[in-house]
Short mmCIF file of C-alpha atoms in Angstrom, two decimals:
data_model
loop_
_atom_site.label_atom_id
_atom_site.label_comp_id
_atom_site.label_asym_id
_atom_site.label_seq_id
_atom_site.Cartn_x
_atom_site.Cartn_y
_atom_site.Cartn_z
CA MET V 554 36.87 43.60 14.09
CA ALA V 555 36.50 40.43 16.15
CA ALA V 556 35.69 37.26 14.23
CA LEU V 557 31.96 36.55 14.03
CA GLN V 558 30.94 33.05 15.13
CA PRO V 559 27.87 31.54 13.44
CA THR V 560 24.91 30.49 15.51
CA SER V 561 22.23 27.84 15.08
CA LEU V 562 19.19 28.81 13.00
CA SER V 563 17.06 27.37 15.77
CA LYS V 564 18.13 30.39 17.85
CA HIS V 565 17.14 32.99 15.31
CA PRO V 566 16.33 36.33 17.00
CA LEU V 567 12.87 36.31 15.46
CA SER V 568 12.01 32.90 16.89
CA SER V 569 11.43 33.91 20.53
CA GLY V 570 11.48 36.80 22.94
CA THR V 571 14.24 35.33 25.14
CA PRO V 572 17.90 36.42 25.06
CA THR V 573 19.40 34.91 21.92
CA GLN V 574 22.97 34.27 20.85
CA ILE V 575 23.70 35.95 17.50
CA PHE V 576 27.17 35.66 16.03
CA GLY V 577 28.72 35.48 19.50
CA SER V 578 26.71 38.39 21.03
CA LYS V 579 23.60 38.43 23.20
CA VAL V 580 20.57 40.52 22.40
CA GLN V 581 18.92 41.85 25.54
CA SER V 582 15.92 44.12 25.77
CA GLY V 583 17.22 47.70 25.53
CA ASP V 584 20.78 46.67 24.58
CA PHE V 585 22.53 48.53 21.81
CA LEU V 586 24.23 46.27 19.32
CA PRO V 587 26.32 47.99 16.61
CA THR V 588 25.60 45.25 14.16
CA GLN V 589 22.37 43.32 14.02
CA PHE V 590 21.99 40.76 11.30
CA ARG V 591 18.56 40.13 9.96
CA PHE V 592 17.88 37.26 7.65
CA TRP V 593 14.55 36.96 6.02
CA THR V 594 13.18 34.55 3.43
CA SER V 595 10.15 35.87 1.65
CA PHE V 596 9.75 33.09 -0.92
CA ARG V 597 6.52 34.23 -2.45
CA SER V 598 6.85 37.98 -2.70
CA ASN V 599 10.55 38.50 -3.54
CA THR V 600 12.55 37.36 -6.51
CA GLY V 601 15.50 36.43 -4.30
CA VAL V 602 16.71 36.20 -0.74
CA LYS V 603 18.86 39.03 0.57
CA LEU V 604 21.20 39.14 3.54
CA LYS V 605 21.16 42.62 5.08
CA ALA V 606 23.26 44.13 7.86
CA SER V 607 22.87 47.54 9.44
CA ALA V 608 26.06 49.56 10.00
CA GLU V 609 28.04 47.34 7.61
CA PRO V 610 29.40 47.97 4.12
CA PRO V 611 26.98 47.42 1.21
CA ALA V 612 29.10 44.46 0.05
CA LEU V 613 27.26 42.26 2.56
CA THR V 614 24.00 42.79 0.68
CA ARG V 615 23.67 40.69 -2.45
CA GLU V 616 21.15 39.01 -4.71
CA LEU V 617 21.22 35.24 -4.83
CA LYS V 618 22.42 33.64 -8.04
CA GLY V 619 20.39 31.32 -10.21
CA ASP V 620 21.40 28.03 -8.58
CA GLU V 621 20.94 29.46 -5.11
CA ARG V 622 17.51 30.84 -6.00
CA LYS V 623 16.57 27.46 -7.47
CA GLY V 624 17.55 25.78 -4.21
CA ILE V 625 15.37 28.19 -2.25
CA MET V 626 12.44 27.54 -4.58
CA GLU V 627 12.87 23.79 -4.09
CA MET V 628 12.86 24.33 -0.32
CA GLU V 629 9.66 26.32 -0.69
CA SER V 630 8.07 23.55 -2.72
CA GLY V 631 8.99 21.02 -0.04
CA CYS V 632 7.47 23.25 2.63
CA ASP V 633 4.27 23.58 0.60
CA LEU V 634 3.97 19.80 0.33
CA PHE V 635 4.24 19.34 4.08
CA ASP V 636 1.92 22.28 4.70
CA LYS V 637 -0.67 20.36 2.69
CA LEU V 638 -0.07 17.23 4.78
CA LYS V 639 -0.31 19.28 7.95
CA ASN V 640 -3.64 20.76 6.85
CA GLY V 641 -4.87 17.30 5.92
CA PHE V 642 -3.97 15.94 9.34
CA LEU V 643 -5.58 18.85 11.19
CA SER V 644 -8.72 18.45 9.09
CA PHE V 645 -8.80 14.73 9.91
CA LYS V 646 -8.36 15.46 13.60
CA SER V 647 -11.13 18.07 13.66
CA HIS V 648 -13.70 16.41 11.40
CA LYS V 649 -13.11 12.70 11.94
CA TYR V 650 -11.07 11.97 15.04
CA MET V 651 -12.74 14.42 17.41
CA GLU V 652 -16.22 13.72 16.03
CA ASN V 653 -15.69 9.96 16.51
CA LEU V 654 -13.53 10.13 19.61
CA GLU V 655 -15.06 7.09 21.29
CA ARG V 656 -14.33 4.90 18.26
CA TYR V 657 -10.72 6.07 17.96
CA GLN V 658 -10.14 5.59 21.68
CA ALA V 659 -11.39 2.02 21.31
CA LEU V 660 -9.01 1.47 18.38
CA ALA V 661 -6.15 2.71 20.55
CA LYS V 662 -6.72 -0.37 22.74
CA GLY V 663 -6.71 -2.91 19.92
CA GLN V 664 -7.83 -3.87 16.44
CA ALA V 665 -10.18 -6.53 15.08
CA PRO V 666 -10.35 -6.03 11.31
CA LYS V 667 -12.52 -8.26 9.15
CA PHE V 668 -10.25 -7.90 6.12
CA MET V 669 -6.64 -8.47 5.23
CA VAL V 670 -6.00 -6.47 2.05
CA ILE V 671 -3.05 -7.05 -0.27
CA ALA V 672 -2.84 -4.22 -2.78
CA CYS V 673 -0.35 -2.64 -5.14
CA ALA V 674 2.06 0.06 -4.00
CA ASP V 675 0.99 2.19 -6.98
CA SER V 676 0.18 5.72 -5.79
CA ARG V 677 -3.04 5.75 -7.83
CA VAL V 678 -4.49 2.78 -5.98
CA CYS V 679 -5.53 3.48 -2.40
CA PRO V 680 -7.94 0.81 -1.06
CA SER V 681 -9.16 3.01 1.78
CA THR V 682 -10.12 5.72 -0.70
CA ILE V 683 -11.69 3.62 -3.46
CA LEU V 684 -13.47 1.10 -1.19
CA GLY V 685 -14.14 3.24 1.86
CA PHE V 686 -12.22 1.25 4.46
CA GLU V 687 -12.29 3.11 7.76
CA PRO V 688 -9.47 2.84 10.33
CA GLY V 689 -9.64 -0.57 12.00
CA ALA V 690 -11.55 -2.22 9.15
CA ALA V 691 -8.67 -3.70 7.14
CA PHE V 692 -5.14 -4.82 7.89
CA MET V 693 -3.18 -3.88 4.76
CA VAL V 694 0.07 -4.64 3.03
CA ARG V 695 1.04 -3.09 -0.29
CA ASN V 696 3.75 -4.31 -2.61
CA VAL V 697 4.73 -4.11 -6.26
CA ALA V 698 1.93 -5.67 -8.35
CA ASN V 699 0.00 -6.95 -5.28
CA MET V 700 1.65 -10.37 -5.39
CA VAL V 701 1.69 -13.19 -2.87
CA PRO V 702 4.71 -15.54 -2.99
CA THR V 703 4.28 -19.22 -2.25
CA TYR V 704 4.86 -20.64 1.22
CA GLU V 705 7.96 -22.38 -0.10
CA SER V 706 9.48 -19.07 -1.25
CA GLY V 707 10.49 -18.20 2.28
CA PRO V 708 10.02 -15.10 4.44
CA SER V 709 8.87 -11.77 3.03
CA GLU V 710 7.02 -8.77 4.41
CA THR V 711 3.88 -10.00 2.64
CA ASN V 712 3.69 -13.43 4.23
CA ALA V 713 4.74 -11.97 7.59
CA ALA V 714 1.70 -9.69 7.36
CA LEU V 715 -0.44 -12.65 6.30
CA GLU V 716 0.68 -14.70 9.27
CA PHE V 717 -0.16 -11.93 11.70
CA ALA V 718 -3.51 -11.10 10.09
CA VAL V 719 -4.71 -14.70 9.76
CA ASN V 720 -3.31 -16.26 12.94
CA SER V 721 -3.30 -13.35 15.40
CA LEU V 722 -5.99 -10.94 14.21
CA GLU V 723 -8.08 -13.81 12.84
CA VAL V 724 -9.40 -11.87 9.86
CA GLU V 725 -12.27 -13.49 8.00
CA ASN V 726 -11.33 -12.33 4.51
CA VAL V 727 -8.12 -11.98 2.50
CA PHE V 728 -8.70 -9.58 -0.41
CA ILE V 729 -6.08 -9.26 -3.17
CA ILE V 730 -6.65 -6.09 -5.21
CA GLY V 731 -5.01 -5.52 -8.59
CA HIS V 732 -5.47 -2.65 -11.00
CA SER V 733 -5.19 -1.37 -14.56
CA CYS V 734 -1.94 -0.04 -16.06
CA CYS V 735 0.18 -1.89 -13.51
CA GLY V 736 3.88 -1.19 -13.97
CA GLY V 737 4.88 -4.32 -12.07
CA ILE V 738 2.88 -6.55 -14.39
CA ARG V 739 4.27 -4.74 -17.40
CA ALA V 740 7.78 -5.42 -16.08
CA LEU V 741 6.87 -9.10 -15.65
CA MET V 742 5.51 -9.36 -19.19
CA SER V 743 8.57 -7.58 -20.60
CA MET V 744 11.16 -9.81 -18.94
CA GLN V 745 13.25 -12.16 -21.01
CA ASP V 746 12.83 -15.62 -19.54
CA LYS V 747 16.53 -16.47 -19.30
CA ALA V 748 17.92 -12.99 -18.75
CA GLN V 749 20.26 -12.54 -15.78
CA SER V 750 19.69 -9.45 -13.68
CA SER V 751 20.38 -8.17 -10.18
CA SER V 752 17.21 -6.04 -10.28
CA PHE V 753 15.11 -6.15 -7.14
CA ILE V 754 12.04 -5.62 -9.31
CA ARG V 755 12.79 -8.66 -11.44
CA SER V 756 13.49 -10.77 -8.36
CA TRP V 757 10.10 -9.82 -6.97
CA VAL V 758 7.76 -9.90 -9.98
CA ILE V 759 9.03 -13.34 -10.96
CA VAL V 760 6.56 -14.46 -8.28
CA GLY V 761 3.95 -14.02 -11.02
CA LYS V 762 5.72 -16.10 -13.68
CA ASN V 763 2.87 -18.65 -13.83
CA ALA V 764 0.43 -15.82 -14.57
CA LYS V 765 2.70 -14.69 -17.40
CA LEU V 766 2.89 -18.20 -18.86
CA SER V 767 -0.87 -18.69 -18.78
CA THR V 768 -1.36 -15.24 -20.32
CA LYS V 769 1.02 -16.05 -23.15
CA ALA V 770 -0.84 -19.31 -23.75
CA ALA V 771 -4.33 -17.81 -23.68
CA ALA V 772 -3.78 -14.36 -25.20
CA SER V 773 -0.83 -14.66 -27.58
CA ASN V 774 -2.94 -13.22 -30.41
CA LEU V 775 -3.59 -9.99 -28.50
CA SER V 776 -1.48 -6.83 -28.44
CA PHE V 777 1.12 -6.41 -25.70
CA ASP V 778 -1.06 -3.90 -23.85
CA GLN V 779 -4.00 -6.29 -23.97
CA GLN V 780 -1.80 -9.11 -22.73
CA CYS V 781 -0.74 -6.95 -19.80
CA THR V 782 -4.39 -6.29 -18.92
CA HIS V 783 -5.08 -10.03 -19.08
CA CYS V 784 -2.07 -10.75 -16.89
CA GLU V 785 -3.12 -8.16 -14.30
CA LYS V 786 -6.17 -10.30 -13.54
CA GLU V 787 -4.41 -13.61 -14.05
CA SER V 788 -1.77 -12.58 -11.52
CA ILE V 789 -4.46 -11.99 -8.88
CA ASN V 790 -5.72 -15.54 -9.40
CA ASN V 791 -2.16 -16.85 -9.27
CA SER V 792 -1.72 -15.17 -5.89
CA LEU V 793 -5.03 -16.62 -4.67
CA LEU V 794 -3.68 -20.08 -5.48
CA ASN V 795 -0.40 -19.21 -3.76
CA LEU V 796 -2.35 -18.41 -0.59
CA LEU V 797 -3.44 -22.03 -0.47
CA THR V 798 0.20 -23.15 -0.19
CA TYR V 799 0.21 -21.77 3.39
CA PRO V 800 -1.01 -24.65 5.60
CA TRP V 801 -2.65 -22.39 8.18
CA ILE V 802 -4.51 -20.49 5.45
CA GLU V 803 -5.77 -23.59 3.65
CA GLU V 804 -6.90 -25.11 6.93
CA LYS V 805 -9.04 -22.11 7.76
CA VAL V 806 -10.43 -21.89 4.22
CA LYS V 807 -11.33 -25.58 4.34
CA LYS V 808 -13.17 -25.07 7.63
CA GLY V 809 -15.06 -22.05 6.28
CA MET V 810 -13.33 -19.69 8.73
CA LEU V 811 -11.55 -17.71 6.01
CA SER V 812 -12.56 -16.56 2.51
CA LEU V 813 -10.17 -15.55 -0.26
CA HIS V 814 -11.20 -12.82 -2.70
CA GLY V 815 -9.82 -11.12 -5.77
CA GLY V 816 -10.54 -7.58 -6.93
CA TYR V 817 -9.58 -5.50 -9.96
CA TYR V 818 -9.75 -1.71 -10.04
CA ASP V 819 -9.80 -0.15 -13.50
CA PHE V 820 -8.90 3.46 -12.78
CA VAL V 821 -9.11 4.40 -16.46
CA ASN V 822 -12.86 3.76 -16.54
CA CYS V 823 -13.43 3.78 -12.76
CA THR V 824 -14.91 0.29 -12.49
CA PHE V 825 -14.30 -2.50 -10.00
CA GLU V 826 -14.60 -6.27 -10.31
CA LYS V 827 -14.77 -8.58 -7.32
CA TRP V 828 -14.74 -12.37 -7.14
CA THR V 829 -14.30 -15.11 -4.52
CA LEU V 830 -12.18 -18.23 -4.72
CA ASP V 831 -14.25 -21.42 -4.91
CA TYR V 832 -12.06 -23.62 -2.74
CA LYS V 833 -13.76 -26.94 -3.46
CA GLY V 834 -13.85 -26.25 -7.19
CA SER V 835 -10.19 -25.21 -7.23
CA ILE V 836 -9.15 -28.31 -5.27
CA MET V 837 -10.98 -30.57 -7.69
CA ASN V 838 -9.21 -28.74 -10.49
CA GLY V 839 -5.84 -29.75 -9.10
CA LYS V 840 -4.90 -26.47 -7.37
CA ASN V 841 -3.38 -25.14 -10.57
CA ARG V 842 -6.41 -23.29 -11.86
CA VAL V 843 -8.67 -20.94 -9.95
CA VAL V 844 -12.39 -21.57 -9.92
CA VAL V 845 -14.30 -18.48 -8.79
CA LYS V 846 -17.77 -17.66 -7.58
CA ASP V 847 -19.80 -14.62 -6.54
CA ARG V 848 -18.36 -12.45 -9.30
CA LEU V 849 -19.58 -8.84 -9.11
CA PHE V 850 -19.00 -5.82 -11.33
CA TRP V 851 -19.33 -2.31 -9.91
CA CYS V 852 -19.51 0.69 -12.19
#
């Protein structure tokens, strides 16, 4: 028997009605082919995947082993995940995009958001979902523990986003949103002060070291979990102060062209706190302690 040459799965005979190369042979309408290989994957209804061949010895038909079956199941799971994303996109297109076509066509030409949002990368914290931001309403950056490094710290994706949002988009509000049970803050609070580490996480969350120090000073009598909760809010205020180290941000805040806000989402109890930096009060306080105003509590 001549050697059989494999073909690409993209040219599977079931994928189209055009002549298709299968193991070195062409299938034409009405042609007789002594051996036709059929490969099917019925993930949901069969316990395994079988390779069958007509006019070939039974040895070519076998049940997949455990590891092979596990691999197929993992492939199925991956397909299910993307099927869900596909359905979500098609639903968005039908019920939001097409029903608001004029708005989305306008957004295709440019954006003019009122907010710059800095939020945590935590999968449980989605600002658009919990606060109802529509496309075009907020320019967002998400990082571990929603931190803002100082101007002197040098370039990062966070201050690059800030520069674009404040100087190019001319947003009117910068909103830093923290949350309960933050793993980044827990990592910060757990760090040994003089420990040496090559961890990217450590190198990043050290941005909040002042929040940790003030938490230790103010809440040393509390449990570790309570200290972490305290630090989650203290870190937001620390980042608000860090925003003022950017000359172009402080200038706009001083002129009343830009407002800086903090927010805290407690997803355990589903509550939200919001406050605004009092610039004049914070300046009088020496720029090392946040003075806030317009504090609101939503529940």
